[in-house]
Structure formats: structure tokens, C-alpha cells
Short mmCIF file of C-alpha atoms in Angstrom, two decimals:
data_model
loop_
_atom_site.label_atom_id
_atom_site.label_comp_id
_atom_site.label_asym_id
_atom_site.label_seq_id
_atom_site.Cartn_x
_atom_site.Cartn_y
_atom_site.Cartn_z
CA MET A 1 12.26 -2.71 -1.97
CA GLN A 2 9.39 -2.40 0.50
CA ASP A 3 6.97 0.52 0.20
CA PRO A 4 7.82 2.94 3.07
CA ASN A 5 4.10 3.65 3.54
CA PHE A 6 3.46 -0.03 4.28
CA LEU A 7 4.72 0.24 7.86
CA ILE A 8 2.80 3.46 8.50
CA ASP A 9 -0.43 1.91 7.21
CA GLU A 10 0.15 -1.30 9.19
CA LYS A 11 0.74 0.73 12.35
CA ALA A 12 -2.33 2.92 11.78
CA GLU A 13 -4.50 -0.17 11.31
CA SER A 14 -3.54 -1.48 14.76
CA ARG A 15 -4.15 1.89 16.43
CA VAL A 16 -7.57 2.79 17.83
CA TYR A 17 -9.12 6.19 18.52
CA ILE A 18 -11.28 6.35 21.65
CA GLY A 19 -13.55 9.37 21.88
CA ASN A 20 -16.41 10.72 24.00
CA LEU A 21 -14.45 9.85 27.16
CA ASP A 22 -15.89 11.12 30.40
CA LEU A 23 -13.37 13.54 31.89
CA ARG A 24 -13.23 11.45 35.09
CA ILE A 25 -11.75 8.42 33.27
CA THR A 26 -8.04 8.09 34.03
CA GLU A 27 -5.25 6.70 31.86
CA ALA A 28 -5.00 3.65 34.11
CA ALA A 29 -8.76 2.99 33.81
CA LEU A 30 -8.58 3.32 30.03
CA ILE A 31 -5.71 0.82 29.79
CA LYS A 32 -7.60 -1.57 32.10
CA MET A 33 -10.72 -1.32 29.89
CA PHE A 34 -8.83 -2.18 26.68
CA THR A 35 -6.27 -4.72 27.96
CA PRO A 36 -8.64 -7.73 27.51
CA TYR A 37 -8.60 -7.23 23.73
CA GLY A 38 -4.88 -7.53 23.10
CA LYS A 39 -1.34 -6.44 23.86
CA ILE A 40 -1.18 -2.66 24.23
CA LEU A 41 2.08 -1.26 22.85
CA SER A 42 1.36 2.38 23.69
CA GLU A 43 -1.36 4.72 24.85
CA GLU A 44 -1.75 8.44 24.25
CA PHE A 45 -4.17 10.20 26.56
CA LEU A 46 -4.58 13.74 25.28
CA TRP A 47 -4.60 16.78 27.57
CA HIS A 48 -5.32 20.45 26.97
CA THR A 49 -1.93 22.18 26.74
CA ARG A 50 -3.05 25.81 27.02
CA GLY A 51 -6.00 28.01 27.87
CA PRO A 52 -8.40 27.74 30.80
CA LYS A 53 -8.65 23.94 30.46
CA ARG A 54 -4.85 23.46 30.56
CA GLY A 55 -3.94 20.16 32.24
CA LYS A 56 -7.44 18.72 31.90
CA PRO A 57 -8.26 15.73 29.67
CA ARG A 58 -9.43 16.48 26.12
CA GLY A 59 -11.86 13.57 26.14
CA PHE A 60 -10.10 11.32 23.66
CA ALA A 61 -7.13 8.99 23.44
CA PHE A 62 -5.31 6.56 21.17
CA ILE A 63 -4.21 3.02 21.94
CA GLN A 64 -1.69 1.15 19.81
CA PHE A 65 -2.27 -2.62 19.80
CA SER A 66 0.31 -5.13 18.58
CA THR A 67 -1.89 -6.34 15.69
CA LYS A 68 -4.72 -4.97 13.56
CA GLU A 69 -6.85 -7.97 14.60
CA GLU A 70 -6.61 -6.91 18.25
CA ALA A 71 -7.51 -3.34 17.30
CA LYS A 72 -10.54 -4.54 15.31
CA LEU A 73 -11.67 -6.72 18.23
CA ALA A 74 -11.39 -3.77 20.63
CA LYS A 75 -13.41 -1.64 18.22
CA GLU A 76 -16.12 -4.31 17.87
CA LYS A 77 -16.42 -4.93 21.61
CA MET A 78 -16.02 -1.39 22.94
CA HIS A 79 -17.72 0.92 20.41
CA GLY A 80 -20.96 2.17 21.95
CA ARG A 81 -20.22 0.68 25.40
CA LEU A 82 -21.10 2.96 28.29
CA ALA A 83 -18.20 4.21 30.41
CA CYS A 84 -19.21 6.55 33.24
CA GLY A 85 -22.59 6.88 31.58
CA ARG A 86 -21.27 7.93 28.16
CA PRO A 87 -21.15 5.76 25.03
CA LEU A 88 -17.57 5.30 23.85
CA VAL A 89 -16.67 6.10 20.25
CA VAL A 90 -14.05 3.55 19.17
CA ARG A 91 -12.65 3.52 15.64
CA LEU A 92 -9.50 2.41 13.96
CA ALA A 93 -7.29 5.51 13.84
CA SER A 94 -6.87 5.03 10.09
CA GLU A 95 -10.66 5.32 9.68
CA LYS A 96 -10.74 8.53 11.68
CA TYR A 97 -8.10 10.18 9.56
CA LEU A 98 -9.68 8.95 6.33
CA ASP A 99 -13.00 10.50 7.44
CA GLU A 100 -11.35 13.79 8.35
CA ALA A 101 -9.24 13.83 5.21
CA ALA A 102 -12.34 13.40 3.10
CA GLN A 103 -13.90 16.45 4.80
CA ASP A 104 -10.84 18.69 4.85
CA SER A 105 -7.32 17.36 4.44
CA SER A 106 -5.64 20.47 5.82
CA THR A 107 -7.77 20.33 8.99
CA ALA A 108 -6.91 16.66 9.49
CA LEU A 109 -3.20 17.37 9.18
CA GLY A 110 -3.51 20.31 11.57
CA GLU A 111 -5.31 18.14 14.14
CA ALA A 112 -2.68 15.43 13.80
CA LYS A 113 0.07 17.98 14.39
CA LYS A 114 -1.74 19.44 17.42
CA ALA A 115 -2.20 15.97 18.86
CA GLY A 116 1.49 15.26 18.28
CA LEU A 117 0.66 12.31 16.04
CA THR A 118 2.72 13.13 12.99
CA GLY A 119 6.04 12.29 14.65
CA SER A 120 4.94 8.94 16.08
CA THR A 121 2.93 8.02 12.99
CA LEU A 122 5.92 8.64 10.76
CA GLY A 123 8.12 6.55 13.03
CA GLN A 124 10.44 9.39 14.02
CA THR A 125 10.47 8.26 17.66
CA SER A 126 12.63 5.21 18.14
CA ARG A 127 10.99 2.03 19.37
CA SER A 128 13.30 1.83 22.40
CA ALA A 129 12.41 5.42 23.36
CA LYS A 130 8.71 4.54 23.22
CA ILE A 131 9.27 1.41 25.33
CA ALA A 132 11.24 3.43 27.87
CA ALA A 133 8.45 6.03 28.04
CA ILE A 134 5.81 3.35 28.61
CA LYS A 135 7.92 1.67 31.32
CA ASN A 136 8.41 5.03 33.04
CA LYS A 137 4.68 5.76 32.89
CA LEU A 138 3.84 2.32 34.33
CA ARG A 139 6.46 2.75 37.07
CA ALA A 140 5.00 6.16 37.96
CA LEU A 141 1.50 4.64 38.10
CA GLU A 142 2.70 1.78 40.34
CA GLU A 143 4.68 4.07 42.65
CA GLY A 144 1.91 6.66 42.80
CA GLY A 145 3.95 9.47 41.25
CA PRO A 146 2.83 13.13 41.17
CA SER A 147 0.50 12.72 38.20
CA VAL A 148 -1.16 9.73 39.87
CA LYS A 149 -1.68 11.69 43.11
CA LYS A 150 -3.45 14.38 41.11
CA GLN A 151 -5.65 11.69 39.50
CA LYS A 152 -6.36 10.02 42.86
CA GLN A 153 -7.63 13.34 44.22
CA ALA A 154 -9.86 13.65 41.17
CA ASP A 155 -11.06 10.09 41.69
CA GLY A 156 -13.20 11.29 44.57
CA ASP A 157 -15.79 12.35 41.99
CA SER A 158 -14.83 9.52 39.63
CA CYS A 159 -17.17 6.77 38.55
CA LYS A 160 -16.47 3.73 40.71
CA ASP A 161 -16.28 1.23 37.85
CA SER A 162 -15.51 3.02 34.61
CA LEU A 163 -17.18 0.44 32.40
CA ASP A 164 -20.93 -0.19 32.65
CA HIS A 165 -21.04 -4.01 32.71
CA SER A 166 -24.83 -4.10 32.26
CA GLN A 167 -23.99 -3.39 28.59
CA ASP A 168 -21.92 -6.59 28.19
CA LYS A 169 -22.63 -8.17 24.85
CA GLY A 170 -22.52 -11.89 24.41
#
């Protein structure tokens, strides 16, 4: 019988944490920045859910790639790159949680719950439900749904090209 933690670990290894995001970077811009490194299965852009910053970006996100090799490539190429004048912090999500767990395991679990990660990490959301959610999000982006209109208004003060290409390595 296969170890049930195997799938969780495999999934965490192909998931990247992106931090230090400028608040003007949109979900669409983030996806565009990371698409060259592999097939993106899902993206979680985190928003403040209460308080005076409700509805505003929290400055970090997660991207699930189809393989751990793609995730490692994205980490190698994007960590430290400037986006809207800020250096991106890109780590494998498993590294982030290992770091936090080493500091304070209860805090790490609390953060995961707040970010809504425990359900998806434990595979409680069905794959078809995730695919449907991604398709709906893409459709809304293409059709310019309400959330996109809000982002387009905010794009007036947005950086024109999110990624600073003067930093290109290689």
C-alpha cells in the first residue's frame, strides 16, 4: 500500500510560494510571469478577508506546477528577480512550511489554515472542482468580469511591465 503522505509531499514539492509581491501586480500578471517555466495547474492569490485592508492583496501567492522540476526551475529563475521594483521571494512551498515549522509548528499550522491551504494540501477538494474553478477564473479574465474591471481600474497606477527584464540572467 502506498504511503498517503507521498501524494501530499509530491504536490507540495511542485508548489511554489511567491512573496514580496508589489500590491499592483495582478493575478493575470503573476500567471504570465511564471508560465514560461512550466504548466500551471492552479494559482492562489491571497487577499485580506477582513479589517481595513479587506479586498486588497496580501502580497503573496502560491502556484502549483505539474512537476517538481518545473517548480524548481521557476524558483531558480525567478527568486530575486525585480517585479515592479521589488525583488521576488520564490521558494518551494514545502521549504516555506519546513522553515516555519522549525520556528513554531503551531504558528505554521495557523497560517496554513488562515490561507486556506490545509484543505487543498490534504486533497479534500476534488481535482475536477479545481479544474472547474481555474476554467471559471480564466473565463472571467478573458471576458473582463467584475474582478477584472476592478483590477483594470487599479492598473492605472500599475507598473507597465511587471517584470524588470534588465535583470534577465543568462
